[in-house]
CSV table of C-alpha atoms in Angstrom, one decimal:
chain,number,residue,atom,x,y,z
A,1,UNK,CA,-16.5,9.4,10.6
A,2,UNK,CA,-19.1,9.5,7.9
A,3,UNK,CA,-20.1,13.1,9.2
A,4,UNK,CA,-16.9,14.4,7.8
A,5,UNK,CA,-16.4,16.2,11.5
A,6,UNK,CA,-13.0,14.4,12.4
A,7,UNK,CA,-9.8,17.0,11.6
A,8,UNK,CA,-7.2,14.5,10.0
A,9,UNK,CA,-4.0,16.2,9.2
A,10,UNK,CA,-0.7,15.1,7.9
A,11,UNK,CA,2.7,16.1,7.4
A,12,UNK,CA,4.8,15.1,4.3
A,13,UNK,CA,8.1,16.2,2.8
A,14,UNK,CA,6.9,16.9,-0.9
A,15,UNK,CA,9.6,16.3,-3.8
A,16,UNK,CA,9.3,19.4,-5.3
A,17,UNK,CA,8.3,23.1,-4.5
A,18,UNK,CA,4.9,23.6,-3.7
A,19,UNK,CA,4.4,27.5,-3.8
A,20,UNK,CA,1.0,28.4,-2.6
A,21,UNK,CA,-1.5,27.3,0.1
A,22,UNK,CA,-4.8,26.0,-0.8
A,23,UNK,CA,-8.0,23.7,-1.1
A,24,UNK,CA,-8.3,21.3,-4.0
A,25,UNK,CA,-11.3,18.8,-4.8
A,26,UNK,CA,-10.6,16.1,-7.0
A,27,UNK,CA,-12.2,13.0,-8.3
A,28,UNK,CA,-9.9,10.1,-8.0
A,29,UNK,CA,-10.1,6.8,-9.5
A,30,UNK,CA,-8.2,3.5,-9.8
A,31,UNK,CA,-5.6,3.5,-12.4
A,32,UNK,CA,-6.5,1.4,-15.0
A,33,UNK,CA,-2.5,0.5,-15.6
A,34,UNK,CA,-1.9,-0.4,-12.0
A,35,UNK,CA,-4.4,-1.6,-9.1
A,36,UNK,CA,-1.4,-0.1,-7.0
A,37,UNK,CA,-2.1,3.9,-7.5
A,38,UNK,CA,-5.1,6.0,-8.1
A,39,UNK,CA,-5.2,8.9,-10.5
A,40,UNK,CA,-7.5,12.3,-10.8
A,41,UNK,CA,-10.0,11.0,-13.2
A,42,UNK,CA,-10.7,12.9,-16.0
A,43,UNK,CA,-14.4,15.0,-16.3
A,44,UNK,CA,-15.9,12.6,-18.4
A,45,UNK,CA,-15.2,9.6,-16.3
A,46,UNK,CA,-18.2,8.1,-14.5
A,47,UNK,CA,-16.0,6.1,-11.9
A,48,UNK,CA,-14.2,7.2,-8.7
A,49,UNK,CA,-14.7,9.4,-5.7
A,50,UNK,CA,-14.9,13.0,-4.8
A,51,UNK,CA,-12.1,14.2,-2.6
A,52,UNK,CA,-11.1,17.3,-0.9
A,53,UNK,CA,-7.7,18.1,0.3
A,54,UNK,CA,-6.2,21.4,1.7
A,55,UNK,CA,-2.3,21.9,1.5
A,56,UNK,CA,-0.2,24.3,3.7
A,57,UNK,CA,3.7,24.7,3.0
A,58,UNK,CA,5.3,25.4,5.7
A,59,UNK,CA,9.0,25.2,4.8
A,60,UNK,CA,10.8,25.3,1.3
A,61,UNK,CA,14.2,23.9,0.5
A,62,UNK,CA,15.8,24.1,-2.8
A,63,UNK,CA,14.5,20.9,-3.7
A,64,UNK,CA,11.4,20.0,-1.2
A,65,UNK,CA,8.8,21.4,0.7
A,66,UNK,CA,7.6,20.4,3.9
A,67,UNK,CA,3.6,20.7,4.2
A,68,UNK,CA,0.7,20.2,6.1
A,69,UNK,CA,-2.2,18.6,4.6
A,70,UNK,CA,-5.5,18.0,5.7
A,71,UNK,CA,-8.2,15.7,4.2
A,72,UNK,CA,-11.5,16.4,4.6
A,73,UNK,CA,-12.8,13.1,2.5
A,74,UNK,CA,-11.4,9.5,3.0
A,75,UNK,CA,-10.2,8.0,-0.5
A,76,UNK,CA,-7.5,5.5,-0.9
A,77,UNK,CA,-4.5,7.5,-1.5
A,78,UNK,CA,-6.0,10.6,-1.3
A,79,UNK,CA,-2.7,12.6,0.1
A,80,UNK,CA,-0.5,10.7,-2.4
A,81,UNK,CA,-2.4,11.1,-5.9
A,82,UNK,CA,-3.4,14.7,-4.6
A,83,UNK,CA,0.4,15.9,-4.3
A,84,UNK,CA,1.6,13.8,-7.3
A,85,UNK,CA,-1.0,16.0,-9.4
A,86,UNK,CA,0.5,18.7,-8.7
A,87,UNK,CA,4.1,17.6,-9.5
A,88,UNK,CA,5.1,17.5,-6.5
A,89,UNK,CA,4.7,13.7,-5.0
A,90,UNK,CA,5.8,12.6,-1.2
A,91,UNK,CA,9.0,12.2,-1.0
A,92,UNK,CA,10.4,8.2,-1.5
A,93,UNK,CA,7.0,7.4,-2.5
A,94,UNK,CA,7.9,5.2,-5.7
A,95,UNK,CA,4.3,4.4,-6.7
A,96,UNK,CA,3.4,8.2,-7.7
A,97,UNK,CA,7.2,9.1,-8.9
A,98,UNK,CA,8.3,10.7,-11.2
A,99,UNK,CA,5.7,13.0,-10.7
A,100,UNK,CA,2.9,13.5,-13.5
A,101,UNK,CA,0.6,16.8,-13.3
A,102,UNK,CA,-2.7,16.8,-14.0
A,103,UNK,CA,-4.5,19.6,-15.6
A,104,UNK,CA,-7.2,19.1,-13.6
A,105,UNK,CA,-5.8,19.8,-10.5
A,106,UNK,CA,-6.5,23.6,-9.3
A,107,UNK,CA,-6.4,25.2,-5.4
A,108,UNK,CA,-8.7,27.4,-3.8
A,109,UNK,CA,-8.1,29.6,-1.2
A,110,UNK,CA,-8.3,28.4,2.7
A,111,UNK,CA,-10.7,28.8,5.0
A,112,UNK,CA,-9.9,31.6,7.9
A,113,UNK,CA,-10.2,28.1,10.0
A,114,UNK,CA,-8.0,26.4,8.0
A,115,UNK,CA,-5.5,28.9,7.9
A,116,UNK,CA,-5.7,29.2,11.7
A,117,UNK,CA,-5.5,25.6,12.6
A,118,UNK,CA,-2.1,25.5,10.3
A,119,UNK,CA,-0.9,28.5,12.0
A,120,UNK,CA,-0.8,26.8,15.6
A,121,UNK,CA,0.4,23.3,13.6
A,122,UNK,CA,3.3,25.3,12.3
A,123,UNK,CA,4.4,27.1,15.3
A,124,UNK,CA,4.0,23.5,17.7
A,125,UNK,CA,6.7,22.0,15.1
A,126,UNK,CA,9.1,24.6,15.5
A,127,UNK,CA,10.5,23.7,11.9
A,128,UNK,CA,12.7,26.3,11.3
A,129,UNK,CA,15.9,24.4,11.7
A,130,UNK,CA,14.6,21.6,10.0
A,131,UNK,CA,16.6,20.4,6.9
A,132,UNK,CA,15.7,18.6,3.5
A,133,UNK,CA,15.5,14.6,3.6
A,134,UNK,CA,18.5,13.3,1.8
A,135,UNK,CA,16.9,9.5,1.6
A,136,UNK,CA,14.0,7.6,2.5
A,137,UNK,CA,13.2,6.3,5.9
A,138,UNK,CA,15.3,3.1,6.9
A,139,UNK,CA,12.1,0.8,6.0
A,140,UNK,CA,11.7,1.7,2.3
A,141,UNK,CA,8.7,4.0,3.2
A,142,UNK,CA,8.1,7.7,2.2
A,143,UNK,CA,7.8,11.1,4.3
A,144,UNK,CA,3.7,11.0,5.1
A,145,UNK,CA,3.3,11.3,8.8
A,146,UNK,CA,-0.2,11.4,10.3
A,147,UNK,CA,0.3,14.6,12.6
A,148,UNK,CA,-3.2,15.6,14.2
A,149,UNK,CA,-6.4,14.1,14.9
A,150,UNK,CA,-9.5,16.2,16.5
A,151,UNK,CA,-12.6,14.4,17.4
A,152,UNK,CA,-15.9,16.2,17.6
A,153,UNK,CA,-18.5,15.8,20.4
A,154,UNK,CA,-19.1,13.7,22.7
A,155,UNK,CA,-15.8,13.2,22.4
A,156,UNK,CA,-13.9,16.5,22.0
A,157,UNK,CA,-10.3,15.6,22.1
A,158,UNK,CA,-7.3,16.3,19.8
A,159,UNK,CA,-4.0,14.2,19.6
A,160,UNK,CA,-1.0,15.9,18.4
A,161,UNK,CA,1.8,13.2,17.3
A,162,UNK,CA,5.1,14.0,17.3
A,163,UNK,CA,7.2,13.3,13.3
A,164,UNK,CA,9.4,11.1,13.7
A,165,UNK,CA,13.3,11.7,13.9
A,166,UNK,CA,14.4,11.6,10.2
A,167,UNK,CA,11.4,14.0,9.3
A,168,UNK,CA,13.4,16.8,11.0
A,169,UNK,CA,17.1,15.6,10.1
A,170,UNK,CA,19.3,18.6,10.7
A,171,UNK,CA,22.8,18.9,9.6
A,172,UNK,CA,23.7,21.5,12.4
């Protein structure tokens, strides 16, 4: 874990349209207004943790985006704070809604390996007939799912976790 060689990829419905794929590096810190959330630290901040997150939208609806998200670091609320910084919080995430865009959030291109991994997972999901989420899951949670975990040698194993049914609700 400390060497950052474990691949951790999540699936999320985002509230809004996240148009482009890319990787973002942000410094996150605790929000001084509430300990329940993180925020993007301004460049002058001496506190916080550096993060790296790759995001690839795989399906767009009228109001939502289904995205694959890979975290290269592991900071509390990293995914939730990062996508909210782009104005597209995870659907049902009351802590990071309403969206507040950060001027410090900028995407850079994905690597060839990231593009390939995201493409393989997108094909495995077969999400072309999925419908946008209408409500939050029954437990009041939000639409973020740990989808894929790949361990390096000596384990050299990968795990794909099927998304819950409420993720792929279809009207058809």
